[in-house]
GROMACS .gro file of C-alpha atoms in nm:
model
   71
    1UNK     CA    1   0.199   0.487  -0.138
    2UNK     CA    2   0.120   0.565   0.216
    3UNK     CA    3   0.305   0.713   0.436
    4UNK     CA    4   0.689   0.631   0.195
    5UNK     CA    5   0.578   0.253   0.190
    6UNK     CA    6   0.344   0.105  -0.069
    7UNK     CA    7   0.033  -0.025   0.010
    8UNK     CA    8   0.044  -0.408  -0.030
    9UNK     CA    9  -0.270  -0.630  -0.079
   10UNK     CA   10  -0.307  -0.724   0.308
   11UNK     CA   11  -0.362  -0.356   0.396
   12UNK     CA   12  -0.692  -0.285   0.461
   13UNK     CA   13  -0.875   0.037   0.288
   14UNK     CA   14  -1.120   0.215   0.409
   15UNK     CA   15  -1.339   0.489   0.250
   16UNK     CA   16  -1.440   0.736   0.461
   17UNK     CA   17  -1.784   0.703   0.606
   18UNK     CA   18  -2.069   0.915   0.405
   19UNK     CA   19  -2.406   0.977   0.614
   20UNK     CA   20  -2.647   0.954   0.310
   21UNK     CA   21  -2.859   1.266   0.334
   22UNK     CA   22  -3.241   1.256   0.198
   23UNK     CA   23  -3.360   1.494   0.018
   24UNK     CA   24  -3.642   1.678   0.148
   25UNK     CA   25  -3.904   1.861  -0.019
   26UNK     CA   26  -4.030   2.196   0.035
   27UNK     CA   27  -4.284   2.233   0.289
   28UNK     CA   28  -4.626   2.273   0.097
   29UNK     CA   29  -4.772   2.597   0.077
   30UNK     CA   30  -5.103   2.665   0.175
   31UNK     CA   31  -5.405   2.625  -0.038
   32UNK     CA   32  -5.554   2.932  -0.267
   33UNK     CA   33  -5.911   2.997  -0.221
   34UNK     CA   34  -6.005   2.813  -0.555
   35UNK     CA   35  -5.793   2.555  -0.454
   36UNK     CA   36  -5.986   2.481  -0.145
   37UNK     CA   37  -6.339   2.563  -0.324
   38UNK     CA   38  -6.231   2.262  -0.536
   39UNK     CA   39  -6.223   2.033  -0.298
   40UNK     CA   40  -6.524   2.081  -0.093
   41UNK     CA   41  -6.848   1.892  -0.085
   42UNK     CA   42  -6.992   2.202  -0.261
   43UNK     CA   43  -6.790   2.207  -0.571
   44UNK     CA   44  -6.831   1.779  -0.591
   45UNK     CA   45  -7.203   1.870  -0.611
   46UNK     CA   46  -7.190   2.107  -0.846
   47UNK     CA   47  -6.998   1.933  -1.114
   48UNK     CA   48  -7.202   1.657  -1.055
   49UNK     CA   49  -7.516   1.848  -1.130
   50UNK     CA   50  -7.304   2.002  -1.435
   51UNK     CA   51  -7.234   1.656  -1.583
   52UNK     CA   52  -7.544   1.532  -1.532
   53UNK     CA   53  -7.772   1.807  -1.676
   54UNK     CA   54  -7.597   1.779  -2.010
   55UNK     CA   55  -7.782   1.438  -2.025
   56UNK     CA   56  -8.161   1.538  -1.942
   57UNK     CA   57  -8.398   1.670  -2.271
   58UNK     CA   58  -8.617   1.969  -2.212
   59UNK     CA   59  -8.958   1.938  -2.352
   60UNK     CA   60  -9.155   2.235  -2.609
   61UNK     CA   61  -9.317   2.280  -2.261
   62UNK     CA   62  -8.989   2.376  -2.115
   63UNK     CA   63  -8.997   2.146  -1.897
   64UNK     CA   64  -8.749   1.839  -1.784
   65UNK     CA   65  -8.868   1.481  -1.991
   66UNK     CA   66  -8.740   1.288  -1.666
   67UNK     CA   67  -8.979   0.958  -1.694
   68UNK     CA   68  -8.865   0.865  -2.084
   69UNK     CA   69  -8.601   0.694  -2.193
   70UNK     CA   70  -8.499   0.993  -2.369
   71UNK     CA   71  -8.441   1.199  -2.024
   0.00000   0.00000   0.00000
C-alpha cells in the first residue's frame, strides 16, 4: 500500500541505490629487524651455506672430502 492505494503490478519498484563499499585492509606495518634480516641477500646466503654443509663429509684429517662422491 502506498500512499492509501495499493500497489498494482504496472507500478514500478525501485530499491534504493547501495554504493558497494570495499573493504580495505590495514595499512601494513613496517618490517621488524629480523624480518628484514630475512630477506636480504645475506640471510639467502647463509641458509644456503647451512643446507648445504649438512651434505659435505669431513675426513680423520679434519678436513672437507670435496672431490669423492661421498662429499
Amino acid at each position: 500500500m502506498k500512499n492509501g492505494q495499493y500497489i498494482s503490478e504496472e507500478d514500478e519498484f525501485e530499491f534504493p541505490r547501495v554504493i558497494p563499499i570495499r573493504a580495505s585492509t590495514a595499512p601494513p606495518r613496517p618490517l621488524t629487524e629480523i624480518e628484514e634480516f630475512r630477506r636480504g641477500p645475506e640471510f639467502m646466503l647463509l641458509e644456503n651455506t647451512v643446507m648445504t654443509s649438512d651434505h659435505l663429509k669431513q675426513r680423520a684429517d679434519e678436513k672437507y672430502d670435496l672431490d669423492s662422491e661421498d662429499g
